[in-house]
Amino acid sequence: MRTPHHTVTHPRPSPLEDRDDQEDEPWEPPNHRRGGPRRRRRGRFTGLPVAVKAMAGFAVLGAFLVLGDRWAVLYAEHRAAQALRDRLDLAAAPEVEIGGFPFLTQLAGERLESVRVTVPDVAADRVSLAKVSATAHDIRLDTDGLTTLRGARVPRLDGDVLLSFADLSRELGASQVTFTGQGRDRIRARGTLPVAGHDLRLRAEARIQRQGERGIATEIGGMRLDIGGLATYRPGTRASEGLHLTPGAAADLARETRRAKALLSVPAIAHRMGVSDSALRAALSDDSRLTELTGSPGFARQAVRLDLIDLAVGHPEVLRRLGLDPALLDGLSRLTRPVLADRLTLAFDLPRPKQGDVRLRDVRVEKDGIRVRLTGAGLAVGGS
């Protein structure tokens, strides 16, 4: 016999009761975001892969390391420049550039790839070196940690020295002589030189040459002082050297009766010019014969060959009539070839290091001056 099943039915709330319940709850604006209001906001990098995040971190770390390494290089360059200025007694600190990267790794390994040093205005004998640049390669350091440097060894060094023409003109020529390049190994000097109150025009040539393996020197040639258009002085003892009339002045002398008579009135001068006693007497007594004598091709040629300084010793009055100051000739007689050459000579020797060797590799004349290239090996600095 089946037991009857009774279904319990709960009464549904009326629409009015349901509306009352909804009115009791506070109203809130709808939330359209995914996950509802309790979902936490995600960061902007949350969705990036881990590898990308790691790469970004390494990049930032690398930037800080590079920046720190560069600051260390700048500090080391500054300390090195100050030390060189004090040791070499320089007016200003030189430029120091440490090559290679990273610097701290090189320092920890006690070995630098290269160091370049540039020093301006270095005194060398009578002249100043406009710029001295040297690059040391593969430097081995002797350090005590990363803070103390006891010394260094330089297996190889390349250098460059410049003697500017501007400095040579100022220091050798006293602002009155200008030096310029003329070919690969020659320089030309042009200017004025004061002698006994007269400004004489100077011309000279200097040949630049190596002096051994450590120095350079100049061989001065073609020295010439012009006294207007009247005479030319070349220091020396050869027949072509001394004080001589210019061809133009000799030609004028042949046309001027007064100066010709003044010159021929001294028998010693006439004999030196090859004039016989009979021709001399005829020329001094008859102007037509004088014109015939001085108009000959040989007269002007012989007049140019006369050394006027020799004439000044015994016959200064003749030189006055020719338009030359005897005091000037006396000053020229003291301006010998060695004295004049010494005013234009430049030379210097490379310093000899206590350890290692430095020598010249090449010397040449360039547009801005004389450039000397040098090389070194086995050098040591400090206590190493």
XYZ file of C-alpha atoms in Angstrom, residues 138-286:
149
model
C 100.318 47.713 -22.942
C 101.317 49.325 -19.636
C 102.050 46.925 -16.775
C 101.095 48.388 -13.402
C 102.625 47.769 -10.008
C 99.750 48.420 -7.615
C 98.701 47.786 -4.059
C 95.025 47.116 -4.506
C 92.914 49.567 -6.493
C 94.045 52.684 -4.649
C 97.863 52.727 -4.630
C 100.091 52.810 -7.704
C 103.769 52.176 -7.010
C 105.031 52.246 -10.588
C 104.544 51.108 -14.149
C 106.444 49.577 -17.027
C 105.964 50.715 -20.614
C 107.059 48.150 -23.203
C 106.357 50.448 -26.165
C 105.937 54.198 -26.653
C 105.103 56.289 -29.719
C 105.536 60.052 -29.586
C 105.171 63.222 -31.600
C 106.911 66.583 -31.041
C 106.014 69.855 -32.791
C 108.216 72.956 -33.021
C 105.927 75.613 -34.432
C 107.256 78.286 -36.762
C 105.429 80.900 -34.691
C 107.501 79.960 -31.640
C 110.715 79.859 -33.658
C 110.015 83.305 -35.068
C 109.377 84.686 -31.591
C 112.226 83.000 -29.742
C 114.996 82.948 -32.358
C 114.078 85.879 -34.536
C 113.013 88.217 -31.729
C 109.832 89.038 -33.717
C 111.953 90.429 -36.599
C 112.633 87.182 -38.444
C 109.945 84.834 -39.749
C 110.501 81.125 -40.345
C 108.570 79.186 -42.976
C 108.806 75.698 -44.427
C 110.592 75.061 -47.698
C 110.530 71.413 -48.689
C 110.781 68.339 -46.523
C 113.923 69.237 -44.576
C 114.489 72.975 -45.026
C 113.147 76.161 -43.510
C 113.539 79.720 -44.739
C 114.270 82.751 -42.580
C 113.221 86.208 -43.743
C 113.186 89.472 -41.833
C 115.305 92.357 -40.619
C 118.386 92.461 -38.424
C 119.540 95.654 -36.681
C 123.261 96.375 -37.184
C 124.880 99.633 -36.000
C 121.572 101.473 -36.076
C 120.593 100.174 -39.509
C 117.832 97.618 -40.192
C 119.275 95.230 -42.736
C 117.174 92.774 -44.675
C 118.043 89.202 -43.693
C 117.756 86.056 -45.779
C 118.897 82.610 -44.752
C 118.101 78.938 -45.127
C 118.338 76.213 -42.510
C 118.575 72.510 -43.181
C 117.003 70.347 -40.490
C 118.902 67.170 -39.766
C 119.095 64.461 -37.149
C 121.986 64.592 -34.742
C 122.536 61.019 -33.700
C 119.537 59.063 -32.473
C 118.395 61.542 -29.859
C 118.700 65.075 -31.187
C 118.098 67.443 -34.091
C 120.165 70.394 -35.278
C 120.168 72.957 -38.067
C 122.791 73.732 -40.649
C 122.503 77.404 -41.589
C 123.319 78.366 -45.169
C 122.554 81.047 -47.736
C 122.961 83.819 -45.152
C 122.663 87.265 -46.691
C 122.173 90.808 -45.437
C 121.006 93.448 -47.913
C 121.944 97.098 -47.370
C 119.200 98.619 -49.443
C 120.049 98.194 -53.113
C 123.637 99.280 -52.563
C 125.492 96.274 -51.157
C 125.066 92.710 -49.943
C 126.877 91.123 -47.024
C 127.508 87.373 -46.875
C 129.480 86.297 -43.804
C 132.488 84.094 -44.518
C 136.009 84.086 -45.869
C 135.439 82.845 -49.426
C 135.881 85.126 -52.424
C 132.118 85.275 -52.971
C 131.525 86.162 -49.320
C 132.016 89.491 -47.555
C 130.490 92.886 -48.409
C 130.053 93.558 -52.124
C 128.277 96.082 -54.271
C 125.149 94.854 -55.984
C 125.270 94.643 -59.806
C 122.892 97.600 -59.970
C 125.071 99.703 -57.674
C 128.176 98.792 -59.693
C 126.438 99.856 -62.910
C 125.449 103.168 -61.305
C 129.042 103.627 -60.147
C 130.266 103.235 -63.708
C 127.949 106.051 -64.838
C 128.804 108.505 -62.021
C 132.061 110.277 -62.628
C 132.410 111.587 -59.068
C 132.099 108.167 -57.403
C 134.279 106.498 -60.009
C 137.079 109.011 -59.438
C 136.731 108.579 -55.660
C 137.166 104.843 -56.059
C 140.047 104.989 -58.563
C 141.893 107.705 -56.655
C 143.211 104.960 -54.355
C 145.946 103.144 -56.342
C 145.517 99.956 -54.291
C 141.857 99.784 -55.282
C 142.616 100.502 -58.923
C 145.262 97.801 -59.013
C 142.806 95.340 -57.439
C 140.389 96.136 -60.242
C 143.085 95.436 -62.834
C 143.641 99.066 -63.948
C 147.224 99.851 -65.021
C 149.055 102.950 -63.798
C 149.021 104.568 -67.241
C 145.295 103.980 -67.738
C 144.629 105.250 -64.230
C 146.557 108.522 -64.813
C 144.762 109.080 -68.097
C 141.338 108.431 -66.598
C 141.872 110.766 -63.639
C 143.065 113.594 -65.888
C 140.558 113.208 -68.727
